[in-house]
Coordinates of N, CA and C in Angstrom, one line a residue:
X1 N 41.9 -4.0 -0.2 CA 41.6 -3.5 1.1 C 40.7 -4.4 1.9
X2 N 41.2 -4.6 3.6 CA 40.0 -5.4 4.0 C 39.1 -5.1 4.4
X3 N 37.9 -5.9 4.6 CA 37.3 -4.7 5.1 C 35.8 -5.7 6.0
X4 N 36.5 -6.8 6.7 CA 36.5 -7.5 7.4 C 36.0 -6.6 9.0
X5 N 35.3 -7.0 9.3 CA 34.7 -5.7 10.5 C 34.6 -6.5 11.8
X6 N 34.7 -6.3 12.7 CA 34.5 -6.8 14.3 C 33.6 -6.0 15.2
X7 N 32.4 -6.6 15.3 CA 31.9 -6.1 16.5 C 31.5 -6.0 17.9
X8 N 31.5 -5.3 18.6 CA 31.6 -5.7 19.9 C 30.0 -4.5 20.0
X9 N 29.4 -5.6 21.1 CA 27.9 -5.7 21.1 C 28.2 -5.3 22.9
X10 N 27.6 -4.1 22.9 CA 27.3 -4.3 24.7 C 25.5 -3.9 24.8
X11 N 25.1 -4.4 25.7 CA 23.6 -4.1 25.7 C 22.7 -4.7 27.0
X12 N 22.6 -3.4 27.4 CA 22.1 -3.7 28.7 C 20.4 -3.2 28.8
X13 N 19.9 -4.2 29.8 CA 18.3 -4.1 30.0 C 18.0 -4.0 30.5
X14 N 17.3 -2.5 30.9 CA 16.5 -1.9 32.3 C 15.3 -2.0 32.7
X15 N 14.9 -2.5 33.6 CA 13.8 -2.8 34.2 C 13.1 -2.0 35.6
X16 N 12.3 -1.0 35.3 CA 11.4 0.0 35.7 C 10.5 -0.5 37.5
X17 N 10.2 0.0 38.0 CA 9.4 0.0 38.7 C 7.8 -0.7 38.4
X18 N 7.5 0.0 37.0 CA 6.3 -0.2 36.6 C 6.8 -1.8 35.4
X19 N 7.9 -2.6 35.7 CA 7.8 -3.3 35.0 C 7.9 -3.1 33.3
X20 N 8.3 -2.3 32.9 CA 8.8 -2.2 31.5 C 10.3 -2.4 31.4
X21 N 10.8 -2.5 29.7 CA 11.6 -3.3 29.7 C 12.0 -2.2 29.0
X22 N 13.5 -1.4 29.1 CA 14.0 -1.0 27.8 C 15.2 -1.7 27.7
X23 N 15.5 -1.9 26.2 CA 16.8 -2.2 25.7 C 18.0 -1.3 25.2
X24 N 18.9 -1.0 26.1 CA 19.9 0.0 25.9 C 21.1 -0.3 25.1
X25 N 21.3 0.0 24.2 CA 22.8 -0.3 23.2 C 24.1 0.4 23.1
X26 N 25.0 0.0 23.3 CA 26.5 0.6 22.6 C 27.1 0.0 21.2
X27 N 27.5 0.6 20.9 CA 27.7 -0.3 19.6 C 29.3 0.1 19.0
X28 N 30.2 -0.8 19.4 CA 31.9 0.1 18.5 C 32.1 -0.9 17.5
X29 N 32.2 -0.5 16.7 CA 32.6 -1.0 15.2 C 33.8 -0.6 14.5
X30 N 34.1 -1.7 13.7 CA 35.2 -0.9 13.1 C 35.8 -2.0 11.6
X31 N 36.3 -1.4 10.7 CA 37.2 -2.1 10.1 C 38.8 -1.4 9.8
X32 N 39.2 -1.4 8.8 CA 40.6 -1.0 8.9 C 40.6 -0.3 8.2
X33 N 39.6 0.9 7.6 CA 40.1 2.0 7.8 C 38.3 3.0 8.1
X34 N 37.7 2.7 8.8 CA 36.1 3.3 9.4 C 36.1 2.6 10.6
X35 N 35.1 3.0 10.9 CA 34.6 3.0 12.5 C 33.4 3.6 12.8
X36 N 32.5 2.9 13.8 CA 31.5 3.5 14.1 C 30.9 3.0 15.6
X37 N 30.8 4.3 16.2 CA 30.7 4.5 17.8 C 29.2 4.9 18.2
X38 N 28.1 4.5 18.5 CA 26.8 4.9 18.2 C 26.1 4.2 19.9
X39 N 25.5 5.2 20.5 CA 24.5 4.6 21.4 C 22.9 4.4 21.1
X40 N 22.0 3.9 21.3 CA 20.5 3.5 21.0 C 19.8 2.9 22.1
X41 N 18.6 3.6 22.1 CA 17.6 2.8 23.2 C 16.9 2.1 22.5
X42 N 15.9 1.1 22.8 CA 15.1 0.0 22.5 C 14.8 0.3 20.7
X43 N 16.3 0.0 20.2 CA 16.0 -0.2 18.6 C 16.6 1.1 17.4
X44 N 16.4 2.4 18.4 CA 16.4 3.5 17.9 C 17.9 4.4 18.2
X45 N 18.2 4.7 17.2 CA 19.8 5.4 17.5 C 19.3 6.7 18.5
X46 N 20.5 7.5 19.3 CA 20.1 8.3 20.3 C 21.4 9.6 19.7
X47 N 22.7 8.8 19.9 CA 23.4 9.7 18.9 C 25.0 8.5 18.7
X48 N 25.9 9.4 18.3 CA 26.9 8.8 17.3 C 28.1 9.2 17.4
X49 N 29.4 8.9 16.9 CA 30.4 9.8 17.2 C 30.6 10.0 15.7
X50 N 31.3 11.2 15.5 CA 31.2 11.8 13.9 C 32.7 11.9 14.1
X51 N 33.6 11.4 13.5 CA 35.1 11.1 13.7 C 35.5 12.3 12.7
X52 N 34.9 12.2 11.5 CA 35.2 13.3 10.6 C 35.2 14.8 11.5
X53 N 34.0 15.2 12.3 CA 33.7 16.4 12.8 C 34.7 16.2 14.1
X54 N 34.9 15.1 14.4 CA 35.7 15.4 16.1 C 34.4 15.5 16.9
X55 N 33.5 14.7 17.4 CA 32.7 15.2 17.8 C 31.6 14.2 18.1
X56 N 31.1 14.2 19.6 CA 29.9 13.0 19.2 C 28.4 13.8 19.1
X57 N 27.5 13.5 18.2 CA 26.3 14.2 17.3 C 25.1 13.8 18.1
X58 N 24.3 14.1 18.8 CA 22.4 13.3 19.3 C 21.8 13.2 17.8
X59 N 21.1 12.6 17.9 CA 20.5 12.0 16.6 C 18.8 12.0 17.2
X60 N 18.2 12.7 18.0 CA 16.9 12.6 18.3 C 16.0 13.2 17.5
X61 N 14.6 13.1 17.8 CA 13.9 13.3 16.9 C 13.6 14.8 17.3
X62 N 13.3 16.0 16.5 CA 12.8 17.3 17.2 C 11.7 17.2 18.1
X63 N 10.6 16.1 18.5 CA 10.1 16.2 19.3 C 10.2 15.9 20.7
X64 N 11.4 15.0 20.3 CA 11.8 14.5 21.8 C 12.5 15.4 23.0
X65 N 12.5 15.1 24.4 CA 13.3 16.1 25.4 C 14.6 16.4 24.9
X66 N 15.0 17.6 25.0 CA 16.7 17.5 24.6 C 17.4 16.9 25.3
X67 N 18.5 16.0 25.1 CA 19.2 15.6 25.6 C 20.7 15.4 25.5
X68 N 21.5 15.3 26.4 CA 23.0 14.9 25.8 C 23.7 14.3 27.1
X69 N 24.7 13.2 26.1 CA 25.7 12.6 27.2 C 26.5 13.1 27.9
X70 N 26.3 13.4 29.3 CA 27.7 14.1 30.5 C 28.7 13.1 29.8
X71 N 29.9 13.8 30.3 CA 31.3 13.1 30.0 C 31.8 13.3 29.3
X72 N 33.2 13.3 28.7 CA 34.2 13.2 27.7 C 33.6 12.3 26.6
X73 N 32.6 11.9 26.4 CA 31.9 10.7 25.6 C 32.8 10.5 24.2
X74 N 32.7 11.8 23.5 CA 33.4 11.6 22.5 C 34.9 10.7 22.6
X75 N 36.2 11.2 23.6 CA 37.4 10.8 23.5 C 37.1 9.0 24.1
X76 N 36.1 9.0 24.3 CA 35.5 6.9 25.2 C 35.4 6.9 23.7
X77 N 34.6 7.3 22.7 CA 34.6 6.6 21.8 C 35.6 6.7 20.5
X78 N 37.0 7.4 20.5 CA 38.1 8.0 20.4 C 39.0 6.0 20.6
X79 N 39.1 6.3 22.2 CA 39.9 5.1 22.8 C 38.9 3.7 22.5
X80 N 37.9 3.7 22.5 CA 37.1 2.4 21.9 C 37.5 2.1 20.4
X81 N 37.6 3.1 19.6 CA 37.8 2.6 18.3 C 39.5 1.8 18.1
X82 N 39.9 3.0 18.8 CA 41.6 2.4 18.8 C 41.9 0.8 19.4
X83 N 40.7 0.1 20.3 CA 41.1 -1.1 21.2 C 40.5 -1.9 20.3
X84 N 39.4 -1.4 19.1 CA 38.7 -2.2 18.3 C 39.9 -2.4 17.0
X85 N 40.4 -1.2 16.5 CA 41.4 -1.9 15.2 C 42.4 -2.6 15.6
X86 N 43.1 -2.4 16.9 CA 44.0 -3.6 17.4 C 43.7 -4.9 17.5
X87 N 42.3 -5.0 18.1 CA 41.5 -6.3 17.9 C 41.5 -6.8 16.6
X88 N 40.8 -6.2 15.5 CA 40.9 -6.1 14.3 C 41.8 -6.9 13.5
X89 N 42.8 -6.2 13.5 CA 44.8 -6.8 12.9 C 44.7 -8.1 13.7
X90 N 44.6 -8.1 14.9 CA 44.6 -9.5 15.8 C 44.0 -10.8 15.1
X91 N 42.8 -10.3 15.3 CA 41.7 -11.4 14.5 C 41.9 -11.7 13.5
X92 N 42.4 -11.0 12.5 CA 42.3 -11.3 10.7 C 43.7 -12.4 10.6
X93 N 44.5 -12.0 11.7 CA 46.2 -12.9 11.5 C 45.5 -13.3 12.0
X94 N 44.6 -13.8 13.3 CA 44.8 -15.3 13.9 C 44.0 -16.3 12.6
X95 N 42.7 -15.7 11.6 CA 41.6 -16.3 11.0 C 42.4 -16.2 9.7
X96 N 43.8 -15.7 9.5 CA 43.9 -15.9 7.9 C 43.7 -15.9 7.1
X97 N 42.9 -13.9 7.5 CA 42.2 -13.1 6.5 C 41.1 -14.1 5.9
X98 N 40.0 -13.9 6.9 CA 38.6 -14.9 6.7 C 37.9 -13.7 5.4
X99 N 37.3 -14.6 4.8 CA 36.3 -14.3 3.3 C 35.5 -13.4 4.3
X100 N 34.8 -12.0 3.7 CA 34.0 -11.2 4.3 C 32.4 -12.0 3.6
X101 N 31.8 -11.7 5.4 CA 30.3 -12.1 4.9 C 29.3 -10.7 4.2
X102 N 28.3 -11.0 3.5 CA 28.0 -10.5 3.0 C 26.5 -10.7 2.8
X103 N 25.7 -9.1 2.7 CA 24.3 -9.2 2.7 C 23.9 -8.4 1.9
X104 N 23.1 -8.6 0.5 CA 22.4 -7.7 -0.4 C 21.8 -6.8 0.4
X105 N 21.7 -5.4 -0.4 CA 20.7 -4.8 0.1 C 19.2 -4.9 -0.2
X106 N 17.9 -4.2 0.1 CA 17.0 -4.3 -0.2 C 16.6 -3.0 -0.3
X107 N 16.0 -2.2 -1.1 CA 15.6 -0.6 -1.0 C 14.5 -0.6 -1.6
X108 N 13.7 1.0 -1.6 CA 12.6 0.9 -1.8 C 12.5 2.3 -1.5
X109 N 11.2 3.0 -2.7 CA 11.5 4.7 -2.9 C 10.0 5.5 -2.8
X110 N 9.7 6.5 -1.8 CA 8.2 7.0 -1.4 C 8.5 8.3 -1.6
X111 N 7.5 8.9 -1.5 CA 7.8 10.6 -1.1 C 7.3 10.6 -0.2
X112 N 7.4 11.6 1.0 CA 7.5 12.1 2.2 C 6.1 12.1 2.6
X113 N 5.6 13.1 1.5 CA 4.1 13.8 1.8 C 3.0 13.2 0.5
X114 N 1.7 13.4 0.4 CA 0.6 13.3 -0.7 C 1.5 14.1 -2.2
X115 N 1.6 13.8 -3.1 CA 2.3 14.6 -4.6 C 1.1 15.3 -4.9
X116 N 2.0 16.6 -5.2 CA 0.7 17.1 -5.6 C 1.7 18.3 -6.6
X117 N 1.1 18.5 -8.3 CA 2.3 18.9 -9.1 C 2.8 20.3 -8.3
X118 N 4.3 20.8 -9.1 CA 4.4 22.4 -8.7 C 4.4 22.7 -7.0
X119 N 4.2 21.4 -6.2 CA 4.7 21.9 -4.6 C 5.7 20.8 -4.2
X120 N 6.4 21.4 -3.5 CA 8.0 21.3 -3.5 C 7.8 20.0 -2.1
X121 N 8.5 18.7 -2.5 CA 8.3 17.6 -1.7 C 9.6 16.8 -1.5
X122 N 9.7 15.4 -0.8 CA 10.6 14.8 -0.7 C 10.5 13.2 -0.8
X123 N 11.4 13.0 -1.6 CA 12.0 11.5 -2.1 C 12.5 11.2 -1.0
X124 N 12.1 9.5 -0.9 CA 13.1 8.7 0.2 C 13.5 7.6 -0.2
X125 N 14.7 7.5 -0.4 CA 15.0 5.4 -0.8 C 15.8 5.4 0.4
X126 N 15.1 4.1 0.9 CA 15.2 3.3 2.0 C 16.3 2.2 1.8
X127 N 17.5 1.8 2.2 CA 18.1 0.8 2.0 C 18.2 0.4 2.9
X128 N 18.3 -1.1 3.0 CA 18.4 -2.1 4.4 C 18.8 -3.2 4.2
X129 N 19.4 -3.5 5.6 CA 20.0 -5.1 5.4 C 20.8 -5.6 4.9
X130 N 22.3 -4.5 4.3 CA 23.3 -5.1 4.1 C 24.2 -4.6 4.3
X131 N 25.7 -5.9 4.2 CA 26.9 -5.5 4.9 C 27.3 -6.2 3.8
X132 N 28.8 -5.9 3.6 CA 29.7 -4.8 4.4 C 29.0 -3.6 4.3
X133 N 29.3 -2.4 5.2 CA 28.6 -0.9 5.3 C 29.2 -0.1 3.8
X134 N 30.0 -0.6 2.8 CA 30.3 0.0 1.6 C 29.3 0.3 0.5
X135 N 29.2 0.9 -0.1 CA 28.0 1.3 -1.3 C 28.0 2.4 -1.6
X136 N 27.6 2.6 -2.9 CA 27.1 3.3 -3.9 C 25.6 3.7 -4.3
X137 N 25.3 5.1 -3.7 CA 23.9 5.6 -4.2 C 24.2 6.3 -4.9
X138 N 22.9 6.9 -5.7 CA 23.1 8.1 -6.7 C 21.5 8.3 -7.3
X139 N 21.0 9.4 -7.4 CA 19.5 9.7 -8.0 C 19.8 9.9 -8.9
X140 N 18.8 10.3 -9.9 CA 18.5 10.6 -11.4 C 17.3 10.7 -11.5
X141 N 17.2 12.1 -12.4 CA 15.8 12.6 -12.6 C 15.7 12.7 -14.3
X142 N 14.9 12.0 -14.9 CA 14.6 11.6 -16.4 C 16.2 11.2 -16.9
X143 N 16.8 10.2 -16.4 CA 17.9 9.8 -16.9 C 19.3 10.7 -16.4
X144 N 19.3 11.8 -16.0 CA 20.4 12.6 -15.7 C 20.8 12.5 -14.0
X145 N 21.7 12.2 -13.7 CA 22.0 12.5 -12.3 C 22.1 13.1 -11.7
X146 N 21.1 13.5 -10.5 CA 21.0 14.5 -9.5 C 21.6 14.7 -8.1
X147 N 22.4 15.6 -7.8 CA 23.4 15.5 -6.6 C 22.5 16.6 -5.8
X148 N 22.3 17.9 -6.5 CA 21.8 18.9 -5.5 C 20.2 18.5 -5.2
X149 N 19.9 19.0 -3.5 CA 18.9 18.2 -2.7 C 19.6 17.2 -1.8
X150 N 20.5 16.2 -2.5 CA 20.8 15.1 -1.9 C 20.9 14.8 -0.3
X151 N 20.7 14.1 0.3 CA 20.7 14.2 2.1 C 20.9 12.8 2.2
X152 N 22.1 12.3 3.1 CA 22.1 11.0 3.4 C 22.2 10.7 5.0
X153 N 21.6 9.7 5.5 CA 21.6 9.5 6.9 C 22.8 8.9 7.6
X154 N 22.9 8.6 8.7 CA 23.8 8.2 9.4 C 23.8 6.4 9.2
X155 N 24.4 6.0 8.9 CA 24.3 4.7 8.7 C 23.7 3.8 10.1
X156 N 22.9 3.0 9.8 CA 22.1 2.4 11.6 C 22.4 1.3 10.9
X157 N 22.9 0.3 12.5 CA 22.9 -1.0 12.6 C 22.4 -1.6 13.4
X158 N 22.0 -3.1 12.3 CA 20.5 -3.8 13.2 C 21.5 -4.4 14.0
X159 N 20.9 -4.4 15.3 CA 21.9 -5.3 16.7 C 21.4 -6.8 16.6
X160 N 20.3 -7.3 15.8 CA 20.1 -8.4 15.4 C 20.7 -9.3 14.4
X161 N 21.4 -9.0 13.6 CA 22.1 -9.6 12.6 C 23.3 -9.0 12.3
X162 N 23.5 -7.4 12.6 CA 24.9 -7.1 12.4 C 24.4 -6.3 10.8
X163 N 23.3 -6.3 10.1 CA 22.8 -5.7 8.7 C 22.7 -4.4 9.2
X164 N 23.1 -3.2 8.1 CA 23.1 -1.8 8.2 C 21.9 -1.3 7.6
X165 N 21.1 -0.4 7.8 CA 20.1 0.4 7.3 C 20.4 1.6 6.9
X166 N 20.1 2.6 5.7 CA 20.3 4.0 5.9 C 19.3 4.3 4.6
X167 N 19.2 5.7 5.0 CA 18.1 6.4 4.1 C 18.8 7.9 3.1
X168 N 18.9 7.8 2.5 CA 18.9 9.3 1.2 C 17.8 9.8 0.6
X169 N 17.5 11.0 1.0 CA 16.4 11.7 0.8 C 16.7 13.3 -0.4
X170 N 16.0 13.2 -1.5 CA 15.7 14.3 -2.5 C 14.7 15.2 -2.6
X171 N 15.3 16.8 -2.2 CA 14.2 17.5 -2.3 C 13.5 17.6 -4.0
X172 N 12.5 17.3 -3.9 CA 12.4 17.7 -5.4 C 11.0 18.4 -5.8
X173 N 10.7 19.3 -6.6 CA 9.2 19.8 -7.4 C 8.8 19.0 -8.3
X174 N 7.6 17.9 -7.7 CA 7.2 17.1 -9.0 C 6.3 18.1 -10.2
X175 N 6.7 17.5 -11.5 CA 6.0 18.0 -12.3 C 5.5 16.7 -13.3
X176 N 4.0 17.0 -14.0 CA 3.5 15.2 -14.5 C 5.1 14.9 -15.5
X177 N 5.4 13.3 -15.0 CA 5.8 13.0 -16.3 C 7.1 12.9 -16.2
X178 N 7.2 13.5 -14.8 CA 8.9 12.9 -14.5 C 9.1 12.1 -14.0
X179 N 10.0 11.5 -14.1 CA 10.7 10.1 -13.7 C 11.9 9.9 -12.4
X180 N 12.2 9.9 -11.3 CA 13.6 9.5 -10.4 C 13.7 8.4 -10.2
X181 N 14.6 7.9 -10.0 CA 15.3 6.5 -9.5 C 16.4 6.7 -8.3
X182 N 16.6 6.2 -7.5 CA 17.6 5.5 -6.9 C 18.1 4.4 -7.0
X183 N 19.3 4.3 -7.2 CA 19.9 3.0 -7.4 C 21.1 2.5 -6.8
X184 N 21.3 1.5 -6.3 CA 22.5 1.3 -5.4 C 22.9 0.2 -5.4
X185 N 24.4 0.5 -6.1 CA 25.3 -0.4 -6.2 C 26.5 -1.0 -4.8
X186 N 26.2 -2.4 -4.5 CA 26.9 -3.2 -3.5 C 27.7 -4.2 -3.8
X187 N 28.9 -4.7 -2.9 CA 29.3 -5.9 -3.5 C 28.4 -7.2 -3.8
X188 N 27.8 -7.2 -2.6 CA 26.5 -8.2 -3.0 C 25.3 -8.6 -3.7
X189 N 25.8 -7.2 -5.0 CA 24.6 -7.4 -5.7 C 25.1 -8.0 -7.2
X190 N 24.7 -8.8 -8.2 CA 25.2 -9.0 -9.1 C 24.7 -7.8 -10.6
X191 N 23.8 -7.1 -9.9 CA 23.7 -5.8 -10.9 C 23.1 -4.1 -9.8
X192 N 22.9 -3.3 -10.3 CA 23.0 -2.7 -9.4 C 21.1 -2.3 -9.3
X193 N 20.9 -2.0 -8.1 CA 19.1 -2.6 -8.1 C 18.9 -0.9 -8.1
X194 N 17.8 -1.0 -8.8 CA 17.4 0.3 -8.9 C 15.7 0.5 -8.4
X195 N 15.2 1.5 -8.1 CA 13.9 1.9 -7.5 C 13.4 3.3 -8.4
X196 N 12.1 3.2 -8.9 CA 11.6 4.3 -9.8 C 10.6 4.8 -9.4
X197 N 10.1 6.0 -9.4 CA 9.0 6.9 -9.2 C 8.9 7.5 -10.2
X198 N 7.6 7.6 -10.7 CA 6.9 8.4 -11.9 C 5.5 9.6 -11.0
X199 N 6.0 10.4 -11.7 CA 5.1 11.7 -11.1 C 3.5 11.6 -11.8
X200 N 3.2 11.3 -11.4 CA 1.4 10.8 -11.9 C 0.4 11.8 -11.6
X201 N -0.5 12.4 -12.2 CA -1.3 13.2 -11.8 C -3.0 12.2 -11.8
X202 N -3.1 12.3 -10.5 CA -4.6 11.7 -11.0 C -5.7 12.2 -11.2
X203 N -6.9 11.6 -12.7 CA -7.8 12.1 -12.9 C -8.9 12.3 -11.5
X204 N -9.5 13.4 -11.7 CA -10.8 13.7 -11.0 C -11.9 12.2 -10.8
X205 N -12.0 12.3 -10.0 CA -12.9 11.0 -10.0 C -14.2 11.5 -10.3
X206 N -15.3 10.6 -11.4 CA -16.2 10.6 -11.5 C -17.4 10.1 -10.8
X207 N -16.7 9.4 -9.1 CA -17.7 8.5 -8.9 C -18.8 9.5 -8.2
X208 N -18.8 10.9 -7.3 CA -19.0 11.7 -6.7 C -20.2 12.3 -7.3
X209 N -19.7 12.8 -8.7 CA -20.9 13.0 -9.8 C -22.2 12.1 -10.5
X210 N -21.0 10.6 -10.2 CA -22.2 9.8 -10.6 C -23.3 9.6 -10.0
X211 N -23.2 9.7 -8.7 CA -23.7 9.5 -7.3 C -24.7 10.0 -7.2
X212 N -24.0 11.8 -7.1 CA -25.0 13.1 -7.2 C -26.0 12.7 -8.3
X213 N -26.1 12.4 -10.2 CA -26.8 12.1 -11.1 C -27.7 10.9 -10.7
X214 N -27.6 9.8 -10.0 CA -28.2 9.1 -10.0 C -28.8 9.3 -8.8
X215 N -28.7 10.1 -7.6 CA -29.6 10.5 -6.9 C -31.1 11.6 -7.0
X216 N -30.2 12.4 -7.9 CA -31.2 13.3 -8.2 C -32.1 12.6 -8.8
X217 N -31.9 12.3 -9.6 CA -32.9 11.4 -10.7 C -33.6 10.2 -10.2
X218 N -33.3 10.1 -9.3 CA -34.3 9.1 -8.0 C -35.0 10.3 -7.4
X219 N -34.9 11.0 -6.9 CA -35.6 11.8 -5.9 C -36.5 12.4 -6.9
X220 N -36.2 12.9 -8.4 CA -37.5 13.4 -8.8 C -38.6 12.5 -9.1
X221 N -38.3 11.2 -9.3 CA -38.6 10.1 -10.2 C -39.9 10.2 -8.5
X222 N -39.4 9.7 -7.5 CA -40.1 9.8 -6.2 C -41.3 11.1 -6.6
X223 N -40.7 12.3 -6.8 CA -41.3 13.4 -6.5 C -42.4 13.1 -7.7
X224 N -42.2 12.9 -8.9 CA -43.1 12.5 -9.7 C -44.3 11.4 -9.9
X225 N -43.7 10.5 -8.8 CA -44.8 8.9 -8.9 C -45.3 9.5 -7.7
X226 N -44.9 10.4 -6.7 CA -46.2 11.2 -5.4 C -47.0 11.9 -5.8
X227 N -46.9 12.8 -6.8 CA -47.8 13.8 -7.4 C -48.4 12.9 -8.4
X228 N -48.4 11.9 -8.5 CA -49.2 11.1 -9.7 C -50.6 10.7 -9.0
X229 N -50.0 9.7 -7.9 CA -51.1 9.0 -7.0 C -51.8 10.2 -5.9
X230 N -51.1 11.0 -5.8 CA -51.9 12.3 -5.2 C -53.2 12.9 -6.3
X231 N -52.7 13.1 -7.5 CA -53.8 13.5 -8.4 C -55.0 12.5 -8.5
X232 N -54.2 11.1 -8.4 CA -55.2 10.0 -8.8 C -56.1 9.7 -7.8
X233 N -56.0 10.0 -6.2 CA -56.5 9.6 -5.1 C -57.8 11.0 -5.0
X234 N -57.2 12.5 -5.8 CA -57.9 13.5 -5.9 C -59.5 13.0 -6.8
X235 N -59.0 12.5 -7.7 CA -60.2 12.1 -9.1 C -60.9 11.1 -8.1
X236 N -60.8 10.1 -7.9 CA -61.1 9.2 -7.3 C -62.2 9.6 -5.7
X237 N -61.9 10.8 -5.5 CA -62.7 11.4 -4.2 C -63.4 12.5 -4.9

């Protein structure tokens, strides 16, 4: 399969009254047999077309104004994908099916919130920085593979290199002693890189108590060398 990708980069810069700068993105992608149709302001995806759903999706954050694009937007990004695989077949005959470039990924695995055992939290492996957009994730909790929880993001591409980012997130209840991984297998990896979290309970700190013990025992130590020289200043008069 090829999977040789062409992208066409449009990106336009608006400039404010007050002199700010934003950077607006389009993005049509495609290879021979995916596609991806995605608008973004200064860095940040805004929303996307979902080809599976028939449908273009906003991708904002719940805090942000609601918003959505006037227009047929979806069937623009319908007729963009179709002028991109023609391009596509074009290019690979004229280049003679060129060798696909390729970028390992890099990933890396947090929970959401503070762990704390018995309350119900969320896993994040981060993956970034590689193409082709093909791959292989999968969790595992003490060795067994975990599907239910699973949540995977929209795949985002950096407009600076053409490298994909995306995130898969696990609801999970830590308890001490357990183990997850994510691991994700790419063409560009020569094994498949994996990321581990171990559920850790931490001891109580003692330094709090120490603190309190060695205060006290100053303050009486005080309270006792005043009542000494108070008696002695008494005899002495």
């Amino acid at each position: 399969m090829v999977v040789t990708g062409i992208f066409l980069i449009l990106i336009g810069i608006v400039c404010t009254e007050a002199k700010i700068v934003h950077v607006d993105t389009a993005l049509n992608g495609c290879s021979d047999s995916d596609g991806e149709y995605m608008y973004g302001l200064d860095g940040e995806e805004m929303g996307h077309a979902d080809f599976k759903a028939e449908k273009f999706v906003m991708t904002l954050p719940e805090f942000a104004v609601p918003f959505q694009y006037e227009g047929a937007i979806y069937q623009l990004a319908v007729g963009q994908q179709r002028a991109c695989k023609s391009n596509l077949k074009a290019a690979i005959k004229a280049h003679k099916n060129p060798a696909v470039a390729e970028a390992a990924p890099m990933s890396s695995i947090y929970p959401r919130d503070d762990v704390e055992v018995g309350t119900e939290n969320t896993l994040i492996c981060y993956v970034a920085e590689f193409f082709p957009p093909r791959f292989t994730l999968r969790w595992t909790k003490n060795n067994k593979n975990v599907t239910l929880g699973v949540s995977n993001s929209q795949l985002r591409i950096n407009v600076d290199d053409f490298t994909y980012n995306m995130f898969s997130t696990l609801k999970f209840t830590p308890e001490e002693g357990d183990i997850y991984t994510c691991t994700v297998e790419h063409s560009a990896l020569d094994w498949p890189l994996t990321r581990e979290f171990e559920v850790e309970v931490s001891e109580p700190s003692l330094g709090p108590s120490v603190f309190c013990g060695v205060g006290l025992t100053l303050g009486l130590l005080g309270v006792a060398t005043g009542t000494f020289f108070l008696v002695k200043g008494n005899q002495c008069n």
